[in-house]
mmCIF file of C-alpha atoms in Angstrom:
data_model
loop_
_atom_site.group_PDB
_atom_site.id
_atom_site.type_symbol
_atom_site.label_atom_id
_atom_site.label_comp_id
_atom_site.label_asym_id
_atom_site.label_seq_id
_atom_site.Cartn_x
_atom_site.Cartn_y
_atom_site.Cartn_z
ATOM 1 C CA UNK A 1054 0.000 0.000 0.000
ATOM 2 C CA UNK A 1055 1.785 3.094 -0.829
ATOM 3 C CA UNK A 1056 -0.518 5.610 0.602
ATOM 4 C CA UNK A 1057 -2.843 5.203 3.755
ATOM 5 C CA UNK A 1058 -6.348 3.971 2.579
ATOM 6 C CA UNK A 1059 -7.732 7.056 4.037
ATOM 7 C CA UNK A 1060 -6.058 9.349 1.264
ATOM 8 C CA UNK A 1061 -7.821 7.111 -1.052
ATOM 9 C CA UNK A 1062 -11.155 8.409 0.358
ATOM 10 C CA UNK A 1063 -10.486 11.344 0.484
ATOM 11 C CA UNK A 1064 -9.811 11.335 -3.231
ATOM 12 C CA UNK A 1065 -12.893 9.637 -3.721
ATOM 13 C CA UNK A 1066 -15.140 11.583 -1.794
ATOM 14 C CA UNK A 1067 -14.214 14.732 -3.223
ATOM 15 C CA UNK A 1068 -14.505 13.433 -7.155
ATOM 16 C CA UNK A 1069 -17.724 12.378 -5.854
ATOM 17 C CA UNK A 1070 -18.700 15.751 -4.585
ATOM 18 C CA UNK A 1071 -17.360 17.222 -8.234
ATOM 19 C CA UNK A 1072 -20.141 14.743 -9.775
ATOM 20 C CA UNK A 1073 -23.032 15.930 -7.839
ATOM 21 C CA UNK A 1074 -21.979 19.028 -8.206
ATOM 22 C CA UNK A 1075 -22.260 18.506 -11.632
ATOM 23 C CA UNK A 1076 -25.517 16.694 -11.515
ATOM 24 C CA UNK A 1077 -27.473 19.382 -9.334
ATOM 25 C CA UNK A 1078 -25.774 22.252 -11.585
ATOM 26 C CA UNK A 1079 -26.207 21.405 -14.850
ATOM 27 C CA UNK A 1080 -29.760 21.204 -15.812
ATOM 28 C CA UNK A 1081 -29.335 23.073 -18.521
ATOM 29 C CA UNK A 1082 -27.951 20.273 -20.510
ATOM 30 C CA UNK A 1083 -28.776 16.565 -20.093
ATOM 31 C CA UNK A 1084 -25.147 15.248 -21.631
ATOM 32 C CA UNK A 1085 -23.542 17.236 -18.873
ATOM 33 C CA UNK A 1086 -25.889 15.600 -16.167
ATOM 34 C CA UNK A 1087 -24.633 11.815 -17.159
ATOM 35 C CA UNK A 1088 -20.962 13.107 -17.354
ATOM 36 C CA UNK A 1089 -21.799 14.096 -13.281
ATOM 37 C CA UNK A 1090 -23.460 10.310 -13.260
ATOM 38 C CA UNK A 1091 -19.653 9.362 -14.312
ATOM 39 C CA UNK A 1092 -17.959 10.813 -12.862
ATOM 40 C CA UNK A 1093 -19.576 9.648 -9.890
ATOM 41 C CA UNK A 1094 -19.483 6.058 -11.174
ATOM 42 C CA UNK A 1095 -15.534 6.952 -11.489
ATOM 43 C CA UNK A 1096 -15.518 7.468 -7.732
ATOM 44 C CA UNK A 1097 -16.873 4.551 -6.660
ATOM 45 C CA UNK A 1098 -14.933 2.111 -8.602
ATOM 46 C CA UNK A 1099 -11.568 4.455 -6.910
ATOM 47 C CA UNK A 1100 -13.088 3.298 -3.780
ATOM 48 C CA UNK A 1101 -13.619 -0.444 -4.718
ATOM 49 C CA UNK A 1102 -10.149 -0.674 -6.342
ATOM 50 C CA UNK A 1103 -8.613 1.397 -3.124
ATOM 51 C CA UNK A 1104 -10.144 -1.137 -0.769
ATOM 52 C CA UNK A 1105 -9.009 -4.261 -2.871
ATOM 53 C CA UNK A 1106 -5.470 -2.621 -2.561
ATOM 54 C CA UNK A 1107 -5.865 -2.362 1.119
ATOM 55 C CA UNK A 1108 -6.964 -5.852 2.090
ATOM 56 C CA UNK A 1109 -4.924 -7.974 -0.737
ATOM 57 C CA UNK A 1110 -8.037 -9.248 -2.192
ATOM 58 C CA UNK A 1111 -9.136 -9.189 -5.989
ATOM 59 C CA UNK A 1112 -12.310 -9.071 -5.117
ATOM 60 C CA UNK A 1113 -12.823 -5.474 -5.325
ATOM 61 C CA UNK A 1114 -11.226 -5.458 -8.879
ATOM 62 C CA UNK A 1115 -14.002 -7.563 -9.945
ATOM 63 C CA UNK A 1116 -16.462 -5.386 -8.968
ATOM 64 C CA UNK A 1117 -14.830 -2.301 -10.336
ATOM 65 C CA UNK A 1118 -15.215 -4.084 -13.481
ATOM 66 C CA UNK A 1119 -18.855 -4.792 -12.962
ATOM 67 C CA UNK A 1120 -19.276 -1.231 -12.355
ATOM 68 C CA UNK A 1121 -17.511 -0.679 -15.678
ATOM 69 C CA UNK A 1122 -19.649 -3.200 -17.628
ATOM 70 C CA UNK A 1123 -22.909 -1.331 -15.636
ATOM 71 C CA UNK A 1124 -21.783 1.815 -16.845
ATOM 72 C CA UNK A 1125 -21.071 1.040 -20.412
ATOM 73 C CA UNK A 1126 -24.633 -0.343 -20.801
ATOM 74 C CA UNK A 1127 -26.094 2.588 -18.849
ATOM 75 C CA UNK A 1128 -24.765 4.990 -21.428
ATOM 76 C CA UNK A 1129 -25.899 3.566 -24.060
ATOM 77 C CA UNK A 1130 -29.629 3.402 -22.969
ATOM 78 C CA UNK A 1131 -28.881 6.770 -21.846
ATOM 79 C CA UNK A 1132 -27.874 8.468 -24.810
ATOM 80 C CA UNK A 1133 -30.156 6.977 -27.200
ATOM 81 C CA UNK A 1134 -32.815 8.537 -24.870
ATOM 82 C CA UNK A 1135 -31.268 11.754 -25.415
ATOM 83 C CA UNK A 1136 -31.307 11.682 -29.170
ATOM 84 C CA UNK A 1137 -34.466 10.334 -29.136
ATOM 85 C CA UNK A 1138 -35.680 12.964 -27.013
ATOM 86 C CA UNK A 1139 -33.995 15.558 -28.852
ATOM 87 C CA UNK A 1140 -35.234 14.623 -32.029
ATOM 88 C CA UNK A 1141 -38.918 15.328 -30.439
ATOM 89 C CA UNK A 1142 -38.263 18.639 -28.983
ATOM 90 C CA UNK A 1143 -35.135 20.085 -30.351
ATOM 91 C CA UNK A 1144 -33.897 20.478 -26.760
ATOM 92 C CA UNK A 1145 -31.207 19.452 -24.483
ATOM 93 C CA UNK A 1146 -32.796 21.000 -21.365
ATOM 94 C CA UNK A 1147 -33.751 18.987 -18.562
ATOM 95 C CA UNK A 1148 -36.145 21.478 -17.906
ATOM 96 C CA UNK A 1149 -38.078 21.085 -21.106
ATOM 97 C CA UNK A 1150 -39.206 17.728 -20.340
ATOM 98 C CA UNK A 1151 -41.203 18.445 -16.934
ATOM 99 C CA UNK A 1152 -44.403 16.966 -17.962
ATOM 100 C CA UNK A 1153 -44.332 14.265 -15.723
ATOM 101 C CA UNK A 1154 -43.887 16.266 -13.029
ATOM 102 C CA UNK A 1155 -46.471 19.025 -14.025
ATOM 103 C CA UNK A 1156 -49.990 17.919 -13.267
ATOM 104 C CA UNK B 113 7.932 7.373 -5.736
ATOM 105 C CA UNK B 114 4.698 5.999 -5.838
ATOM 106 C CA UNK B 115 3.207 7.983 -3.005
ATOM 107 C CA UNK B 116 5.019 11.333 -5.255
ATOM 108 C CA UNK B 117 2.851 9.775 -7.917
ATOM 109 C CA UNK B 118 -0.219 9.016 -6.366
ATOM 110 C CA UNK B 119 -0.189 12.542 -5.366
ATOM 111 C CA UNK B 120 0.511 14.469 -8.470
ATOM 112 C CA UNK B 121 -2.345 12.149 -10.115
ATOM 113 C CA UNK B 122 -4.655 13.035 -7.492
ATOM 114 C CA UNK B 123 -4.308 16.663 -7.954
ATOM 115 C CA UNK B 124 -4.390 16.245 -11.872
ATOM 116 C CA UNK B 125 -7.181 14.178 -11.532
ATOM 117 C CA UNK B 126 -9.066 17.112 -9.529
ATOM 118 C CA UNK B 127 -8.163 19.940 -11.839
ATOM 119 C CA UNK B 128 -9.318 18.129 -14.440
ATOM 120 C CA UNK B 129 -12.699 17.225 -13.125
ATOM 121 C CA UNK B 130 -13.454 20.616 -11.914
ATOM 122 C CA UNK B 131 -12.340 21.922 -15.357
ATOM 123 C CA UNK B 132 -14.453 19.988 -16.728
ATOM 124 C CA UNK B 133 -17.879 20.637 -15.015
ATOM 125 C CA UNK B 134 -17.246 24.429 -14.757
ATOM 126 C CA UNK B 135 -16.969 24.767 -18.879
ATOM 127 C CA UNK B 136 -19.396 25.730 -20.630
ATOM 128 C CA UNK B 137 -18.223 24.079 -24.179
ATOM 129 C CA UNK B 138 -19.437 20.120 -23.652
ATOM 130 C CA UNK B 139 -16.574 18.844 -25.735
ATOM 131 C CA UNK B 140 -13.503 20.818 -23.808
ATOM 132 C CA UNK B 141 -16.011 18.937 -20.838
ATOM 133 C CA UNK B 142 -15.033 15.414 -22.245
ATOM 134 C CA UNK B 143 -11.438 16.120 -23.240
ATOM 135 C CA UNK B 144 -10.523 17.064 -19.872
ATOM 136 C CA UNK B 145 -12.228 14.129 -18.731
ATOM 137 C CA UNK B 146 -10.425 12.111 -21.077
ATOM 138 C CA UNK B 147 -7.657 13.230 -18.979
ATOM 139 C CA UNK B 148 -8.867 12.825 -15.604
ATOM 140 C CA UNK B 149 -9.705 8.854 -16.371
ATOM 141 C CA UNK B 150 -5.796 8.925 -17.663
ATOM 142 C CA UNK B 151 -5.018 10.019 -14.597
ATOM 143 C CA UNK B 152 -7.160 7.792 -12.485
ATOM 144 C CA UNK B 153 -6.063 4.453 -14.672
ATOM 145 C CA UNK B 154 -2.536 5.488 -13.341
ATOM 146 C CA UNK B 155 -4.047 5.149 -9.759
ATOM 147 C CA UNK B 156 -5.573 2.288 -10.516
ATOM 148 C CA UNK B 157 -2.266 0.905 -11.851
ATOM 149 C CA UNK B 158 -0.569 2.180 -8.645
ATOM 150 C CA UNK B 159 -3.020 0.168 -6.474
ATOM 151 C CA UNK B 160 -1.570 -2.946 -8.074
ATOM 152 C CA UNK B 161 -4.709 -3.157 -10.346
ATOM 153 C CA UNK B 162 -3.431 -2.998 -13.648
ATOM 154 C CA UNK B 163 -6.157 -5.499 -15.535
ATOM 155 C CA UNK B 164 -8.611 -2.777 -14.125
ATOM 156 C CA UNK B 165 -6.530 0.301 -15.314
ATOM 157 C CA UNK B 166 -6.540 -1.384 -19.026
ATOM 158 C CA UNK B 167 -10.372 -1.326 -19.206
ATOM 159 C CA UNK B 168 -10.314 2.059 -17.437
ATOM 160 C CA UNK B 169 -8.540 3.741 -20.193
ATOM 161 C CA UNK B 170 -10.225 1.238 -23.240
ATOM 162 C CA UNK B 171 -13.584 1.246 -22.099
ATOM 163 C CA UNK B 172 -13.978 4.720 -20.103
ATOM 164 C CA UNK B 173 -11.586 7.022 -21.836
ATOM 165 C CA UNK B 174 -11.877 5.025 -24.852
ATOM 166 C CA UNK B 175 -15.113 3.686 -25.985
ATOM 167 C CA UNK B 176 -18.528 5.697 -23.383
ATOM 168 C CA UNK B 177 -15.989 9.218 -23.885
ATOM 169 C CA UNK B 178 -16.095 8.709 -27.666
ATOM 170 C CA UNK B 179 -19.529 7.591 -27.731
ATOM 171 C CA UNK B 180 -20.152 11.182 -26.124
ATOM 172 C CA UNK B 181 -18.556 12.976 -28.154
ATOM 173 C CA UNK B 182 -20.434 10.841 -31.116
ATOM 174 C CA UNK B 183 -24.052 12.055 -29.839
ATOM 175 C CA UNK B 184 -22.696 15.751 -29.467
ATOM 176 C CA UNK B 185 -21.124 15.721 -32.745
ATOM 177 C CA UNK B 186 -24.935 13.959 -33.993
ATOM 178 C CA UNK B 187 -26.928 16.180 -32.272
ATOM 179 C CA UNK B 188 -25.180 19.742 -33.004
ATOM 180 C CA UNK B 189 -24.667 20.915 -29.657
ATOM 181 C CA UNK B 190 -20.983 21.700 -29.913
ATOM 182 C CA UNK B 191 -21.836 25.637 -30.292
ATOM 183 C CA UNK B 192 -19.668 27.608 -27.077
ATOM 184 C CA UNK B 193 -21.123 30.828 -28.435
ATOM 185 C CA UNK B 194 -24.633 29.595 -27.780
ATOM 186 C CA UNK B 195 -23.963 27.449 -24.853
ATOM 187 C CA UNK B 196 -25.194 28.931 -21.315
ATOM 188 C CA UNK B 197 -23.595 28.643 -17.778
ATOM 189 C CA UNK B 198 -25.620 27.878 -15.328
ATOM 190 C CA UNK B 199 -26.514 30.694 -12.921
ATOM 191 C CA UNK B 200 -25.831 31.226 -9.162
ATOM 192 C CA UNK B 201 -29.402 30.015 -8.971
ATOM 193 C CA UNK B 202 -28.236 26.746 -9.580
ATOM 194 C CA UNK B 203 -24.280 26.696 -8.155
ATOM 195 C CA UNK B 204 -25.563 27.623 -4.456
ATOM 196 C CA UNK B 205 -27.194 24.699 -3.670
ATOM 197 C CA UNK B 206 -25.065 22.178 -5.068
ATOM 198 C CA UNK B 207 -21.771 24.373 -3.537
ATOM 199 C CA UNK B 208 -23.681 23.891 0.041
ATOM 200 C CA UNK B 209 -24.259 20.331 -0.066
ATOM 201 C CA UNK B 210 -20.403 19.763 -1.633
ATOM 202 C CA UNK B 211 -19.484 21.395 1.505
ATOM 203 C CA UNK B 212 -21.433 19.237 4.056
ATOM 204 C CA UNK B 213 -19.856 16.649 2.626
ATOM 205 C CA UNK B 214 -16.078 17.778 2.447
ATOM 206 C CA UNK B 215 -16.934 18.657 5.903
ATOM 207 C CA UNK B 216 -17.663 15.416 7.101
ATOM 208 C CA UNK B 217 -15.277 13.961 4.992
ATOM 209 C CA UNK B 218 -12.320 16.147 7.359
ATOM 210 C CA UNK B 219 -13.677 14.970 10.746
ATOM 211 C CA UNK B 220 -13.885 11.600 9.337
ATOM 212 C CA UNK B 221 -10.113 11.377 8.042
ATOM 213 C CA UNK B 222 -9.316 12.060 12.096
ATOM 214 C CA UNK B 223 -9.544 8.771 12.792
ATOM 215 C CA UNK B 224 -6.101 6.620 12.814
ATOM 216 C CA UNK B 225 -4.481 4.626 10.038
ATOM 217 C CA UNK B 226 -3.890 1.937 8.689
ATOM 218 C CA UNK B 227 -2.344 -1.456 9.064
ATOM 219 C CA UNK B 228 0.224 -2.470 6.302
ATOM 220 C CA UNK B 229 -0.838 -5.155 3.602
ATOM 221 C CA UNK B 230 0.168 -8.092 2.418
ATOM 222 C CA UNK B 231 1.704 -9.980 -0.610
ATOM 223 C CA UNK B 232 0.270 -8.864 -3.930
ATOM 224 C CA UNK B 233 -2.594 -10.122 -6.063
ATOM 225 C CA UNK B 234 -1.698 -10.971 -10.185
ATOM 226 C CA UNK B 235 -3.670 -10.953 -12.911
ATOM 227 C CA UNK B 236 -4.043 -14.737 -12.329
ATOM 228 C CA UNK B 237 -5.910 -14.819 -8.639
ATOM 229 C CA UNK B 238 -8.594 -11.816 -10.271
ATOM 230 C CA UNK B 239 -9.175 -14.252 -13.475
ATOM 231 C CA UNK B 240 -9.673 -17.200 -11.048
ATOM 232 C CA UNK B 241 -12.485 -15.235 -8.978
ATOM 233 C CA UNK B 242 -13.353 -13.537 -11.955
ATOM 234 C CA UNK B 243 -14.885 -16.749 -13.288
ATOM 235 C CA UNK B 244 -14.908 -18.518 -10.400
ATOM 236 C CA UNK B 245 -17.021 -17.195 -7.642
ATOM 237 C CA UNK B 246 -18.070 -14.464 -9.624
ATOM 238 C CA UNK B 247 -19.507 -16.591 -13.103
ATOM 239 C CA UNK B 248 -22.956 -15.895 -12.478
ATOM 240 C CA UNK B 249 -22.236 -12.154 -12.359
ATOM 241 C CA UNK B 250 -20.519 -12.454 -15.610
ATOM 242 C CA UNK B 251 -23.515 -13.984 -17.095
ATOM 243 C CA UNK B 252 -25.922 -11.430 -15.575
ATOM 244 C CA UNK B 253 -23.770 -8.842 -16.940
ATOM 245 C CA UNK B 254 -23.657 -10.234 -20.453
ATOM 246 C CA UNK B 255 -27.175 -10.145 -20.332
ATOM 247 C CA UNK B 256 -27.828 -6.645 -18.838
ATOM 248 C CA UNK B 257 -25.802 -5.566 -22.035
ATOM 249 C CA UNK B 258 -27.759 -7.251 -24.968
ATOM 250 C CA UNK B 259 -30.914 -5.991 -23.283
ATOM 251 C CA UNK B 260 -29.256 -2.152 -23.807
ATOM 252 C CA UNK B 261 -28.338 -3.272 -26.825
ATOM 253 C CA UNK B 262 -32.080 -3.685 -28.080
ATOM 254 C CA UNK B 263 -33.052 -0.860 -25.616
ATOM 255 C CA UNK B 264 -31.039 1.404 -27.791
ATOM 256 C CA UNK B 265 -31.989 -0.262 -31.350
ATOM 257 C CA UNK B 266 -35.673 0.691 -30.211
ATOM 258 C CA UNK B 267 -35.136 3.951 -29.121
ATOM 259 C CA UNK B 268 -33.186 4.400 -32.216
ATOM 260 C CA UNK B 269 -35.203 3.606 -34.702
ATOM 261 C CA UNK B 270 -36.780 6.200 -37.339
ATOM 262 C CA UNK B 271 -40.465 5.945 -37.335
#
């Protein structure tokens, strides 16, 4: 272990703070919003990996990789919604789609 | 050394991210995420992971950055004189719940240390629980894909 496990957190927790950051703030634009859901993502697999480092066993590894495999299918649902969303409204804005929320 | 470079990958790593969610132009947004996942597949490398460092920097940087930049590129929104920043409106709340948790995040890392580890773990012992004690996950996971897969075809279609 070449640093303390607790610098690892630290690390974590403020990359995960960056992506909800980046989540609350950017409503203008729905791309930016899942690059704050990655960023996030990011975080957590820093924390799996960090952990796997700290105890000696792979099993954290394997679930960073799940995360990775989670992710990769999540974007893809993801961003075909946007494009198909955006080819009904013309829009980006998370703001434009509040109809579900609107009685 | 590694410590040095843990460090200076940390802090690259941070002024990356908060470069990138403070732009206003979405593609400078994924380049300097490009180079924060560079920066945190060195980590990972560091942390004796390097199977998981390959797939950060093939699948992350690689492959769900590109396919970003693909649906900007597709959908015309790569326009920084028309883009808009986000207003004060919108930065106070997320700035005051960033700080409750960087706050609790600096009376957590009080608390004492660590113990030192032990021996290292190859490629070899991750493939072995890979596809061990993890196969059924691997199969779940196979099939959480192909049903995005058709997810997207159907949301992609032209009607």
């Amino acid at each position: 272990m070449i640093v303390p496990l607790a610098h690892i957190l630290i690390l974590a927790a403020v990359i995960f703070s960056l992506g909800l950051v980046c989540v609350l703030v950017w409503r203008s634009n729905v791309i930016m919003l899942l690059i704050g859901i990655e960023i996030m993502l990011n975080a957590a697999m820093l924390v799996f990996v960090g952990g796997s480092a700290r105890w000696g066993a792979p099993d954290g590894q394997v679930f960073a990789l799940m995360i990775m495999a989670m992710t990769s299918a999540e974007v893809s649902l993801a961003l075909a919604l946007v494009v198909y969303l955006h080819r009904r409204r013309r829009t980006v804005d998370v703001d434009a789609f509040r109809e579900l929320r609107d009685p | 050394m590694g410590a040095l470079l843990f460090y200076i990958l940390a802090t690259v790593m941070v002024v990356a991210t908060v470069l990138a969610i403070t732009g206003r132009h979405p593609v400078h947004a994924i380049v300097y995420l490009v180079t924060s996942f560079f920066a945190l597949a060195g980590i990972f490398f560091l942390l004796l992971a390097p199977l998981v460092a390959m797939f950060e920097v093939i699948i992350y940087a690689g492959a769900v950055m590109v396919l970003f930049m693909f649906v900007i590129m597709m959908l015309d929104l790569g326009h920084p004189e028309s883009g808009v920043r986000p207003g004060w409106r919108q930065w106070f709340p997320a700035l005051v719940l960033s700080a409750v948790i960087l706050v609790s995040l600096l009376l957590a890392a009080g608390s004492p240390a660590t113990a030192p580890r032990t021996g290292g773990e190859g490629v070899k012992e991750f493939a072995t629980l890979l596809y061990g004690r993890y196969g059924v996950a691997i199969e779940i996971i196979s099939l959480q894909l192909l049903f995005a897969v058709v997810g997207a075809l159907y949301l992609g279609r032209r009607r």
